[in-house]
PDB file of N, CA and C in Angstrom:
ATOM      1  N   MET A   1     -18.062  -2.586 -36.927  1.00 63.00           N
ATOM      2  CA  MET A   1     -16.789  -2.535 -36.241  1.00 63.00           C
ATOM      3  C   MET A   1     -17.035  -2.631 -34.733  1.00 63.00           C
ATOM      4  N   ALA A   2     -16.327  -3.518 -34.077  1.00 78.00           N
ATOM      5  CA  ALA A   2     -16.481  -3.718 -32.632  1.00 78.00           C
ATOM      6  C   ALA A   2     -15.875  -2.543 -31.869  1.00 78.00           C
ATOM      7  N   MET A   3     -16.588  -2.143 -30.830  1.00 77.00           N
ATOM      8  CA  MET A   3     -16.084  -1.045 -29.999  1.00 77.00           C
ATOM      9  C   MET A   3     -14.963  -1.567 -29.099  1.00 77.00           C
ATOM     10  N   ARG A   4     -13.898  -0.806 -29.020  1.00 84.00           N
ATOM     11  CA  ARG A   4     -12.773  -1.183 -28.161  1.00 84.00           C
ATOM     12  C   ARG A   4     -12.756  -0.263 -26.954  1.00 84.00           C
ATOM     13  N   TYR A   5     -12.475  -0.842 -25.835  1.00 87.00           N
ATOM     14  CA  TYR A   5     -12.422  -0.075 -24.598  1.00 87.00           C
ATOM     15  C   TYR A   5     -10.979   0.262 -24.255  1.00 87.00           C
ATOM     16  N   PRO A   6     -10.760   1.333 -23.525  1.00 88.00           N
ATOM     17  CA  PRO A   6      -9.392   1.653 -23.101  1.00 88.00           C
ATOM     18  C   PRO A   6      -8.816   0.503 -22.282  1.00 88.00           C
ATOM     19  N   GLU A   7      -7.554   0.307 -22.418  1.00 84.00           N
ATOM     20  CA  GLU A   7      -6.884  -0.788 -21.736  1.00 84.00           C
ATOM     21  C   GLU A   7      -5.585  -0.276 -21.137  1.00 84.00           C
ATOM     22  N   ILE A   8      -5.299  -0.715 -19.944  1.00 84.00           N
ATOM     23  CA  ILE A   8      -4.034  -0.358 -19.302  1.00 84.00           C
ATOM     24  C   ILE A   8      -3.192  -1.618 -19.207  1.00 84.00           C
ATOM     25  N   CYS A   9      -1.977  -1.542 -19.696  1.00 90.00           N
ATOM     26  CA  CYS A   9      -1.037  -2.652 -19.587  1.00 90.00           C
ATOM     27  C   CYS A   9      -0.007  -2.289 -18.520  1.00 90.00           C
ATOM     28  N   ILE A  10       0.175  -3.163 -17.557  1.00 94.00           N
ATOM     29  CA  ILE A  10       1.091  -2.905 -16.449  1.00 94.00           C
ATOM     30  C   ILE A  10       2.341  -3.742 -16.643  1.00 94.00           C
ATOM     31  N   ASN A  11       3.484  -3.087 -16.686  1.00 98.00           N
ATOM     32  CA  ASN A  11       4.762  -3.779 -16.810  1.00 98.00           C
ATOM     33  C   ASN A  11       5.376  -3.868 -15.417  1.00 98.00           C
ATOM     34  N   THR A  12       5.157  -4.999 -14.762  1.00 98.00           N
ATOM     35  CA  THR A  12       5.622  -5.141 -13.382  1.00 98.00           C
ATOM     36  C   THR A  12       7.146  -5.169 -13.276  1.00 98.00           C
ATOM     37  N   ALA A  13       7.825  -5.595 -14.330  1.00 98.00           N
ATOM     38  CA  ALA A  13       9.290  -5.590 -14.302  1.00 98.00           C
ATOM     39  C   ALA A  13       9.813  -4.156 -14.207  1.00 98.00           C
ATOM     40  N   VAL A  14       9.178  -3.243 -14.917  1.00 98.00           N
ATOM     41  CA  VAL A  14       9.581  -1.834 -14.867  1.00 98.00           C
ATOM     42  C   VAL A  14       9.251  -1.239 -13.498  1.00 98.00           C
ATOM     43  N   ILE A  15       8.094  -1.580 -12.958  1.00 98.00           N
ATOM     44  CA  ILE A  15       7.728  -1.079 -11.626  1.00 98.00           C
ATOM     45  C   ILE A  15       8.742  -1.559 -10.597  1.00 98.00           C
ATOM     46  N   SER A  16       9.109  -2.822 -10.664  1.00 99.00           N
ATOM     47  CA  SER A  16      10.086  -3.373  -9.726  1.00 99.00           C
ATOM     48  C   SER A  16      11.445  -2.685  -9.866  1.00 99.00           C
ATOM     49  N   LYS A  17      11.895  -2.493 -11.096  1.00 99.00           N
ATOM     50  CA  LYS A  17      13.194  -1.846 -11.343  1.00 99.00           C
ATOM     51  C   LYS A  17      13.167  -0.388 -10.889  1.00 99.00           C
ATOM     52  N   ASN A  18      12.103   0.337 -11.197  1.00 99.00           N
ATOM     53  CA  ASN A  18      11.998   1.734 -10.758  1.00 99.00           C
ATOM     54  C   ASN A  18      11.952   1.826  -9.237  1.00 99.00           C
ATOM     55  N   THR A  19      11.236   0.904  -8.614  1.00 99.00           N
ATOM     56  CA  THR A  19      11.180   0.877  -7.152  1.00 99.00           C
ATOM     57  C   THR A  19      12.565   0.633  -6.579  1.00 99.00           C
ATOM     58  N   GLU A  20      13.276  -0.300  -7.163  1.00 98.00           N
ATOM     59  CA  GLU A  20      14.640  -0.606  -6.710  1.00 98.00           C
ATOM     60  C   GLU A  20      15.533   0.635  -6.795  1.00 98.00           C
ATOM     61  N   THR A  21      15.409   1.385  -7.875  1.00 98.00           N
ATOM     62  CA  THR A  21      16.201   2.609  -8.048  1.00 98.00           C
ATOM     63  C   THR A  21      15.871   3.628  -6.966  1.00 98.00           C
ATOM     64  N   VAL A  22      14.589   3.841  -6.712  1.00 98.00           N
ATOM     65  CA  VAL A  22      14.165   4.800  -5.681  1.00 98.00           C
ATOM     66  C   VAL A  22      14.629   4.337  -4.305  1.00 98.00           C
ATOM     67  N   VAL A  23      14.484   3.050  -4.016  1.00 99.00           N
ATOM     68  CA  VAL A  23      14.892   2.509  -2.716  1.00 99.00           C
ATOM     69  C   VAL A  23      16.387   2.725  -2.496  1.00 99.00           C
ATOM     70  N   LYS A  24      17.198   2.492  -3.517  1.00 98.00           N
ATOM     71  CA  LYS A  24      18.651   2.695  -3.384  1.00 98.00           C
ATOM     72  C   LYS A  24      18.991   4.160  -3.161  1.00 98.00           C
ATOM     73  N   LEU A  25      18.353   5.054  -3.897  1.00 97.00           N
ATOM     74  CA  LEU A  25      18.599   6.488  -3.711  1.00 97.00           C
ATOM     75  C   LEU A  25      18.214   6.936  -2.304  1.00 97.00           C
ATOM     76  N   CYS A  26      17.107   6.438  -1.820  1.00 98.00           N
ATOM     77  CA  CYS A  26      16.628   6.829  -0.488  1.00 98.00           C
ATOM     78  C   CYS A  26      17.461   6.203   0.624  1.00 98.00           C
ATOM     79  N   ALA A  27      17.923   4.979   0.416  1.00 97.00           N
ATOM     80  CA  ALA A  27      18.714   4.289   1.442  1.00 97.00           C
ATOM     81  C   ALA A  27      19.972   5.073   1.782  1.00 97.00           C
ATOM     82  N   ASP A  28      20.578   5.706   0.795  1.00 93.00           N
ATOM     83  CA  ASP A  28      21.782   6.513   1.027  1.00 93.00           C
ATOM     84  C   ASP A  28      21.516   7.671   1.977  1.00 93.00           C
ATOM     85  N   LYS A  29      20.262   8.067   2.092  1.00 97.00           N
ATOM     86  CA  LYS A  29      19.875   9.197   2.950  1.00 97.00           C
ATOM     87  C   LYS A  29      19.158   8.722   4.218  1.00 97.00           C
ATOM     88  N   GLY A  30      19.104   7.399   4.417  1.00 97.00           N
ATOM     89  CA  GLY A  30      18.454   6.846   5.596  1.00 97.00           C
ATOM     90  C   GLY A  30      16.933   6.859   5.530  1.00 97.00           C
ATOM     91  N   ILE A  31      16.386   6.909   4.325  1.00 98.00           N
ATOM     92  CA  ILE A  31      14.930   6.966   4.138  1.00 98.00           C
ATOM     93  C   ILE A  31      14.411   5.582   3.751  1.00 98.00           C
ATOM     94  N   HIS A  32      13.352   5.143   4.421  1.00 97.00           N
ATOM     95  CA  HIS A  32      12.700   3.874   4.104  1.00 97.00           C
ATOM     96  C   HIS A  32      11.514   4.139   3.180  1.00 97.00           C
ATOM     97  N   VAL A  33      11.372   3.339   2.148  1.00 98.00           N
ATOM     98  CA  VAL A  33      10.336   3.540   1.129  1.00 98.00           C
ATOM     99  C   VAL A  33       9.192   2.542   1.323  1.00 98.00           C
ATOM    100  N   TRP A  34       7.983   3.080   1.254  1.00 98.00           N
ATOM    101  CA  TRP A  34       6.770   2.263   1.269  1.00 98.00           C
ATOM    102  C   TRP A  34       6.067   2.463  -0.069  1.00 98.00           C
ATOM    103  N   GLY A  35       5.509   1.407  -0.627  1.00 98.00           N
ATOM    104  CA  GLY A  35       4.775   1.506  -1.883  1.00 98.00           C
ATOM    105  C   GLY A  35       3.322   1.868  -1.637  1.00 98.00           C
ATOM    106  N   VAL A  36       2.818   2.849  -2.361  1.00 98.00           N
ATOM    107  CA  VAL A  36       1.424   3.274  -2.223  1.00 98.00           C
ATOM    108  C   VAL A  36       0.598   2.607  -3.325  1.00 98.00           C
ATOM    109  N   THR A  37      -0.418   1.860  -2.909  1.00 98.00           N
ATOM    110  CA  THR A  37      -1.207   1.059  -3.850  1.00 98.00           C
ATOM    111  C   THR A  37      -2.550   1.675  -4.224  1.00 98.00           C
ATOM    112  N   LYS A  38      -2.865   2.846  -3.698  1.00 94.00           N
ATOM    113  CA  LYS A  38      -4.179   3.454  -3.944  1.00 94.00           C
ATOM    114  C   LYS A  38      -4.438   3.688  -5.436  1.00 94.00           C
ATOM    115  N   GLY A  39      -3.471   4.183  -6.155  1.00 94.00           N
ATOM    116  CA  GLY A  39      -3.655   4.531  -7.563  1.00 94.00           C
ATOM    117  C   GLY A  39      -3.919   3.345  -8.471  1.00 94.00           C
ATOM    118  N   VAL A  40      -3.635   2.134  -7.973  1.00 95.00           N
ATOM    119  CA  VAL A  40      -3.870   0.926  -8.769  1.00 95.00           C
ATOM    120  C   VAL A  40      -4.886   0.011  -8.082  1.00 95.00           C
ATOM    121  N   SER A  41      -5.667   0.575  -7.165  1.00 96.00           N
ATOM    122  CA  SER A  41      -6.688  -0.187  -6.420  1.00 96.00           C
ATOM    123  C   SER A  41      -6.118  -1.460  -5.798  1.00 96.00           C
ATOM    124  N   ALA A  42      -4.916  -1.340  -5.260  1.00 97.00           N
ATOM    125  CA  ALA A  42      -4.243  -2.461  -4.579  1.00 97.00           C
ATOM    126  C   ALA A  42      -4.084  -3.684  -5.486  1.00 97.00           C
ATOM    127  N   HIS A  43      -3.739  -3.455  -6.740  1.00 98.00           N
ATOM    128  CA  HIS A  43      -3.533  -4.560  -7.682  1.00 98.00           C
ATOM    129  C   HIS A  43      -2.393  -5.440  -7.153  1.00 98.00           C
ATOM    130  N   PRO A  44      -2.645  -6.732  -6.929  1.00 98.00           N
ATOM    131  CA  PRO A  44      -1.634  -7.598  -6.327  1.00 98.00           C
ATOM    132  C   PRO A  44      -0.309  -7.670  -7.092  1.00 98.00           C
ATOM    133  N   ALA A  45      -0.357  -7.656  -8.418  1.00 98.00           N
ATOM    134  CA  ALA A  45       0.885  -7.735  -9.194  1.00 98.00           C
ATOM    135  C   ALA A  45       1.735  -6.488  -9.001  1.00 98.00           C
ATOM    136  N   VAL A  46       1.096  -5.334  -8.919  1.00 98.00           N
ATOM    137  CA  VAL A  46       1.828  -4.084  -8.695  1.00 98.00           C
ATOM    138  C   VAL A  46       2.389  -4.068  -7.279  1.00 98.00           C
ATOM    139  N   ALA A  47       1.586  -4.486  -6.308  1.00 99.00           N
ATOM    140  CA  ALA A  47       2.053  -4.547  -4.921  1.00 99.00           C
ATOM    141  C   ALA A  47       3.265  -5.470  -4.804  1.00 99.00           C
ATOM    142  N   SER A  48       3.202  -6.620  -5.438  1.00 99.00           N
ATOM    143  CA  SER A  48       4.331  -7.560  -5.416  1.00 99.00           C
ATOM    144  C   SER A  48       5.571  -6.957  -6.048  1.00 99.00           C
ATOM    145  N   ALA A  49       5.391  -6.262  -7.160  1.00 99.00           N
ATOM    146  CA  ALA A  49       6.529  -5.645  -7.848  1.00 99.00           C
ATOM    147  C   ALA A  49       7.203  -4.596  -6.967  1.00 99.00           C
ATOM    148  N   MET A  50       6.407  -3.813  -6.241  1.00 99.00           N
ATOM    149  CA  MET A  50       6.992  -2.801  -5.354  1.00 99.00           C
ATOM    150  C   MET A  50       7.751  -3.459  -4.205  1.00 99.00           C
ATOM    151  N   LEU A  51       7.213  -4.544  -3.669  1.00 99.00           N
ATOM    152  CA  LEU A  51       7.917  -5.254  -2.600  1.00 99.00           C
ATOM    153  C   LEU A  51       9.193  -5.906  -3.126  1.00 99.00           C
ATOM    154  N   GLU A  52       9.125  -6.486  -4.316  1.00 99.00           N
ATOM    155  CA  GLU A  52      10.314  -7.082  -4.929  1.00 99.00           C
ATOM    156  C   GLU A  52      11.387  -6.030  -5.179  1.00 99.00           C
ATOM    157  N   GLY A  53      10.958  -4.801  -5.452  1.00 99.00           N
ATOM    158  CA  GLY A  53      11.895  -3.705  -5.664  1.00 99.00           C
ATOM    159  C   GLY A  53      12.519  -3.185  -4.381  1.00 99.00           C
ATOM    160  N   GLY A  54      12.021  -3.641  -3.241  1.00 99.00           N
ATOM    161  CA  GLY A  54      12.648  -3.279  -1.979  1.00 99.00           C
ATOM    162  C   GLY A  54      11.833  -2.421  -1.033  1.00 99.00           C
ATOM    163  N   CYS A  55      10.572  -2.164  -1.343  1.00 99.00           N
ATOM    164  CA  CYS A  55       9.737  -1.389  -0.414  1.00 99.00           C
ATOM    165  C   CYS A  55       9.640  -2.118   0.921  1.00 99.00           C
ATOM    166  N   GLN A  56       9.646  -1.348   1.996  1.00 98.00           N
ATOM    167  CA  GLN A  56       9.533  -1.921   3.341  1.00 98.00           C
ATOM    168  C   GLN A  56       8.132  -2.400   3.649  1.00 98.00           C
ATOM    169  N   GLY A  57       7.149  -1.805   3.002  1.00 98.00           N
ATOM    170  CA  GLY A  57       5.761  -2.153   3.245  1.00 98.00           C
ATOM    171  C   GLY A  57       4.885  -1.503   2.199  1.00 98.00           C
ATOM    172  N   LEU A  58       3.580  -1.674   2.364  1.00 99.00           N
ATOM    173  CA  LEU A  58       2.612  -1.105   1.433  1.00 99.00           C
ATOM    174  C   LEU A  58       1.677  -0.174   2.183  1.00 99.00           C
ATOM    175  N   ALA A  59       1.230   0.873   1.509  1.00 98.00           N
ATOM    176  CA  ALA A  59       0.359   1.867   2.132  1.00 98.00           C
ATOM    177  C   ALA A  59      -0.800   2.192   1.200  1.00 98.00           C
ATOM    178  N   ASP A  60      -1.938   2.483   1.805  1.00 98.00           N
ATOM    179  CA  ASP A  60      -3.131   2.829   1.038  1.00 98.00           C
ATOM    180  C   ASP A  60      -4.032   3.682   1.911  1.00 98.00           C
ATOM    181  N   SER A  61      -4.868   4.484   1.286  1.00 97.00           N
ATOM    182  CA  SER A  61      -5.798   5.309   2.055  1.00 97.00           C
ATOM    183  C   SER A  61      -7.163   4.642   2.196  1.00 97.00           C
ATOM    184  N   ARG A  62      -7.306   3.461   1.625  1.00 97.00           N
ATOM    185  CA  ARG A  62      -8.590   2.757   1.678  1.00 97.00           C
ATOM    186  C   ARG A  62      -8.448   1.455   2.469  1.00 97.00           C
ATOM    187  N   VAL A  63      -9.252   1.319   3.493  1.00 97.00           N
ATOM    188  CA  VAL A  63      -9.227   0.106   4.313  1.00 97.00           C
ATOM    189  C   VAL A  63      -9.569  -1.108   3.452  1.00 97.00           C
ATOM    190  N   ASP A  64     -10.499  -0.959   2.522  1.00 97.00           N
ATOM    191  CA  ASP A  64     -10.870  -2.068   1.633  1.00 97.00           C
ATOM    192  C   ASP A  64      -9.672  -2.575   0.841  1.00 97.00           C
ATOM    193  N   ASN A  65      -8.816  -1.673   0.393  1.00 98.00           N
ATOM    194  CA  ASN A  65      -7.641  -2.090  -0.371  1.00 98.00           C
ATOM    195  C   ASN A  65      -6.648  -2.853   0.504  1.00 98.00           C
ATOM    196  N   ILE A  66      -6.481  -2.417   1.733  1.00 98.00           N
ATOM    197  CA  ILE A  66      -5.579  -3.129   2.642  1.00 98.00           C
ATOM    198  C   ILE A  66      -6.140  -4.525   2.925  1.00 98.00           C
ATOM    199  N   ARG A  67      -7.443  -4.611   3.168  1.00 98.00           N
ATOM    200  CA  ARG A  67      -8.077  -5.910   3.391  1.00 98.00           C
ATOM    201  C   ARG A  67      -7.889  -6.806   2.167  1.00 98.00           C
ATOM    202  N   LYS A  68      -8.054  -6.228   0.975  1.00 98.00           N
ATOM    203  CA  LYS A  68      -7.893  -6.980  -0.277  1.00 98.00           C
ATOM    204  C   LYS A  68      -6.491  -7.584  -0.361  1.00 98.00           C
ATOM    205  N   LEU A  69      -5.484  -6.787  -0.045  1.00 98.00           N
ATOM    206  CA  LEU A  69      -4.113  -7.299  -0.092  1.00 98.00           C
ATOM    207  C   LEU A  69      -3.904  -8.414   0.931  1.00 98.00           C
ATOM    208  N   ARG A  70      -4.460  -8.255   2.112  1.00 98.00           N
ATOM    209  CA  ARG A  70      -4.358  -9.315   3.132  1.00 98.00           C
ATOM    210  C   ARG A  70      -5.025 -10.596   2.629  1.00 98.00           C
ATOM    211  N   LEU A  71      -6.186 -10.470   1.992  1.00 98.00           N
ATOM    212  CA  LEU A  71      -6.883 -11.647   1.468  1.00 98.00           C
ATOM    213  C   LEU A  71      -6.089 -12.331   0.360  1.00 98.00           C
ATOM    214  N   PHE A  72      -5.275 -11.555  -0.358  1.00 98.00           N
ATOM    215  CA  PHE A  72      -4.404 -12.124  -1.393  1.00 98.00           C
ATOM    216  C   PHE A  72      -3.145 -12.747  -0.797  1.00 98.00           C
ATOM    217  N   GLY A  73      -3.002 -12.676   0.532  1.00 98.00           N
ATOM    218  CA  GLY A  73      -1.879 -13.338   1.191  1.00 98.00           C
ATOM    219  C   GLY A  73      -0.694 -12.460   1.531  1.00 98.00           C
ATOM    220  N   PHE A  74      -0.806 -11.166   1.335  1.00 98.00           N
ATOM    221  CA  PHE A  74       0.300 -10.273   1.669  1.00 98.00           C
ATOM    222  C   PHE A  74       0.432 -10.187   3.189  1.00 98.00           C
ATOM    223  N   ARG A  75       1.637 -10.461   3.711  1.00 97.00           N
ATOM    224  CA  ARG A  75       1.896 -10.441   5.152  1.00 97.00           C
ATOM    225  C   ARG A  75       2.892  -9.355   5.541  1.00 97.00           C
ATOM    226  N   ASN A  76       3.305  -8.557   4.604  1.00 98.00           N
ATOM    227  CA  ASN A  76       4.252  -7.470   4.856  1.00 98.00           C
ATOM    228  C   ASN A  76       3.568  -6.358   5.660  1.00 98.00           C
ATOM    229  N   PRO A  77       4.336  -5.414   6.197  1.00 98.00           N
ATOM    230  CA  PRO A  77       3.725  -4.286   6.906  1.00 98.00           C
ATOM    231  C   PRO A  77       2.793  -3.484   5.992  1.00 98.00           C
ATOM    232  N   MET A  78       1.671  -3.042   6.568  1.00 98.00           N
ATOM    233  CA  MET A  78       0.669  -2.241   5.841  1.00 98.00           C
ATOM    234  C   MET A  78       0.338  -0.996   6.657  1.00 98.00           C
ATOM    235  N   MET A  79       0.190   0.128   5.957  1.00 98.00           N
ATOM    236  CA  MET A  79      -0.130   1.399   6.608  1.00 98.00           C
ATOM    237  C   MET A  79      -1.382   2.007   5.988  1.00 98.00           C
ATOM    238  N   LEU A  80      -2.283   2.490   6.855  1.00 97.00           N
ATOM    239  CA  LEU A  80      -3.422   3.270   6.384  1.00 97.00           C
ATOM    240  C   LEU A  80      -2.962   4.718   6.318  1.00 97.00           C
ATOM    241  N   LEU A  81      -3.058   5.325   5.141  1.00 96.00           N
ATOM    242  CA  LEU A  81      -2.509   6.666   4.899  1.00 96.00           C
ATOM    243  C   LEU A  81      -3.447   7.813   5.263  1.00 96.00           C
ATOM    244  N   ARG A  82      -4.344   7.568   6.158  1.00 93.00           N
ATOM    245  CA  ARG A  82      -5.249   8.631   6.594  1.00 93.00           C
ATOM    246  C   ARG A  82      -5.720   8.304   7.999  1.00 93.00           C
ATOM    247  N   ILE A  83      -6.386   9.259   8.593  1.00 90.00           N
ATOM    248  CA  ILE A  83      -6.944   9.060   9.922  1.00 90.00           C
ATOM    249  C   ILE A  83      -8.187   8.186   9.783  1.00 90.00           C
ATOM    250  N   PRO A  84      -8.272   7.075  10.515  1.00 91.00           N
ATOM    251  CA  PRO A  84      -9.457   6.222  10.386  1.00 91.00           C
ATOM    252  C   PRO A  84     -10.691   6.850  11.019  1.00 91.00           C
ATOM    253  N   MET A  85     -11.836   6.553  10.431  1.00 89.00           N
ATOM    254  CA  MET A  85     -13.106   6.993  11.011  1.00 89.00           C
ATOM    255  C   MET A  85     -13.406   6.103  12.220  1.00 89.00           C
ATOM    256  N   PRO A  86     -14.140   6.617  13.204  1.00 86.00           N
ATOM    257  CA  PRO A  86     -14.427   5.815  14.402  1.00 86.00           C
ATOM    258  C   PRO A  86     -15.021   4.436  14.093  1.00 86.00           C
ATOM    259  N   GLY A  87     -15.870   4.339  13.105  1.00 90.00           N
ATOM    260  CA  GLY A  87     -16.479   3.059  12.757  1.00 90.00           C
ATOM    261  C   GLY A  87     -15.533   2.070  12.087  1.00 90.00           C
ATOM    262  N   GLU A  88     -14.348   2.524  11.705  1.00 91.00           N
ATOM    263  CA  GLU A  88     -13.362   1.658  11.034  1.00 91.00           C
ATOM    264  C   GLU A  88     -12.283   1.148  11.977  1.00 91.00           C
ATOM    265  N   MET A  89     -12.267   1.623  13.206  1.00 89.00           N
ATOM    266  CA  MET A  89     -11.155   1.342  14.116  1.00 89.00           C
ATOM    267  C   MET A  89     -10.865  -0.147  14.273  1.00 89.00           C
ATOM    268  N   ASP A  90     -11.895  -0.968  14.450  1.00 91.00           N
ATOM    269  CA  ASP A  90     -11.666  -2.403  14.641  1.00 91.00           C
ATOM    270  C   ASP A  90     -11.011  -3.026  13.417  1.00 91.00           C
ATOM    271  N   GLU A  91     -11.533  -2.691  12.240  1.00 94.00           N
ATOM    272  CA  GLU A  91     -10.967  -3.273  11.018  1.00 94.00           C
ATOM    273  C   GLU A  91      -9.551  -2.775  10.765  1.00 94.00           C
ATOM    274  N   VAL A  92      -9.299  -1.510  11.044  1.00 94.00           N
ATOM    275  CA  VAL A  92      -7.944  -0.971  10.881  1.00 94.00           C
ATOM    276  C   VAL A  92      -6.985  -1.708  11.804  1.00 94.00           C
ATOM    277  N   ALA A  93      -7.396  -1.935  13.049  1.00 92.00           N
ATOM    278  CA  ALA A  93      -6.546  -2.646  14.005  1.00 92.00           C
ATOM    279  C   ALA A  93      -6.270  -4.079  13.553  1.00 92.00           C
ATOM    280  N   GLU A  94      -7.210  -4.691  12.846  1.00 95.00           N
ATOM    281  CA  GLU A  94      -7.046  -6.067  12.378  1.00 95.00           C
ATOM    282  C   GLU A  94      -6.214  -6.174  11.108  1.00 95.00           C
ATOM    283  N   THR A  95      -6.289  -5.178  10.224  1.00 96.00           N
ATOM    284  CA  THR A  95      -5.653  -5.318   8.911  1.00 96.00           C
ATOM    285  C   THR A  95      -4.383  -4.505   8.726  1.00 96.00           C
ATOM    286  N   ALA A  96      -4.317  -3.320   9.304  1.00 97.00           N
ATOM    287  CA  ALA A  96      -3.157  -2.442   9.099  1.00 97.00           C
ATOM    288  C   ALA A  96      -2.203  -2.550  10.284  1.00 97.00           C
ATOM    289  N   ASP A  97      -0.929  -2.346  10.012  1.00 97.00           N
ATOM    290  CA  ASP A  97       0.077  -2.360  11.074  1.00 97.00           C
ATOM    291  C   ASP A  97       0.258  -0.988  11.692  1.00 97.00           C
ATOM    292  N   CYS A  98      -0.078   0.052  10.936  1.00 94.00           N
ATOM    293  CA  CYS A  98       0.004   1.411  11.465  1.00 94.00           C
ATOM    294  C   CYS A  98      -0.945   2.314  10.681  1.00 94.00           C
ATOM    295  N   CYS A  99      -1.279   3.444  11.297  1.00 92.00           N
ATOM    296  CA  CYS A  99      -2.150   4.421  10.658  1.00 92.00           C
ATOM    297  C   CYS A  99      -1.852   5.788  11.249  1.00 92.00           C
ATOM    298  N   LEU A 100      -2.402   6.811  10.644  1.00 85.00           N
ATOM    299  CA  LEU A 100      -2.236   8.168  11.147  1.00 85.00           C
ATOM    300  C   LEU A 100      -3.287   8.429  12.217  1.00 85.00           C
ATOM    301  N   VAL A 101      -2.890   9.144  13.262  1.00 82.00           N
ATOM    302  CA  VAL A 101      -3.803   9.469  14.355  1.00 82.00           C
ATOM    303  C   VAL A 101      -3.596  10.926  14.709  1.00 82.00           C
ATOM    304  N   SER A 102      -4.692  11.674  14.869  1.00 77.00           N
ATOM    305  CA  SER A 102      -4.576  13.098  15.188  1.00 77.00           C
ATOM    306  C   SER A 102      -5.011  13.431  16.611  1.00 77.00           C
ATOM    307  N   MET A 103      -5.705  12.497  17.257  1.00 74.00           N
ATOM    308  CA  MET A 103      -6.180  12.769  18.615  1.00 74.00           C
ATOM    309  C   MET A 103      -5.783  11.615  19.535  1.00 74.00           C
ATOM    310  N   PRO A 104      -5.295  11.922  20.740  1.00 74.00           N
ATOM    311  CA  PRO A 104      -4.896  10.856  21.671  1.00 74.00           C
ATOM    312  C   PRO A 104      -6.010   9.835  21.918  1.00 74.00           C
ATOM    313  N   GLY A 105      -7.256  10.275  21.950  1.00 70.00           N
ATOM    314  CA  GLY A 105      -8.370   9.357  22.179  1.00 70.00           C
ATOM    315  C   GLY A 105      -8.517   8.312  21.095  1.00 70.00           C
ATOM    316  N   SER A 106      -8.088   8.634  19.888  1.00 69.00           N
ATOM    317  CA  SER A 106      -8.173   7.681  18.776  1.00 69.00           C
ATOM    318  C   SER A 106      -7.282   6.472  19.021  1.00 69.00           C
ATOM    319  N   VAL A 107      -6.138   6.695  19.632  1.00 66.00           N
ATOM    320  CA  VAL A 107      -5.218   5.593  19.916  1.00 66.00           C
ATOM    321  C   VAL A 107      -5.889   4.589  20.849  1.00 66.00           C
ATOM    322  N   LEU A 108      -6.610   5.085  21.822  1.00 65.00           N
ATOM    323  CA  LEU A 108      -7.295   4.203  22.766  1.00 65.00           C
ATOM    324  C   LEU A 108      -8.377   3.378  22.080  1.00 65.00           C
ATOM    325  N   MET A 109      -8.964   3.915  21.016  1.00 64.00           N
ATOM    326  CA  MET A 109     -10.010   3.194  20.284  1.00 64.00           C
ATOM    327  C   MET A 109      -9.439   2.049  19.453  1.00 64.00           C
ATOM    328  N   LEU A 110      -8.152   2.147  19.087  1.00 61.00           N
ATOM    329  CA  LEU A 110      -7.528   1.096  18.300  1.00 61.00           C
ATOM    330  C   LEU A 110      -7.221  -0.078  19.199  1.00 61.00           C
TER     331      LEU A 110
END
């Protein structure tokens, strides 16, 4: 008997519809929604579904994931969901549109 590996099936139509529902609920309160792609390793189909559902942009805590989305052609706003390390500043400035900063000196490094 052949060994079967776990498999995840992603229903992008459901992701898009759920995103649309959340975006509408938040819009009534003046809240803008960003899709977080970290949990799916920036899977392009999931990212597209969240944008189709109305997300203003995409966010991730991994610079590699943001770069991956850019390489796949995503031109929407991107946010790094953590404070960048000093050695990442150049790449963050090139790939992300915004990031978290805790020290004024970090802004100067970007």
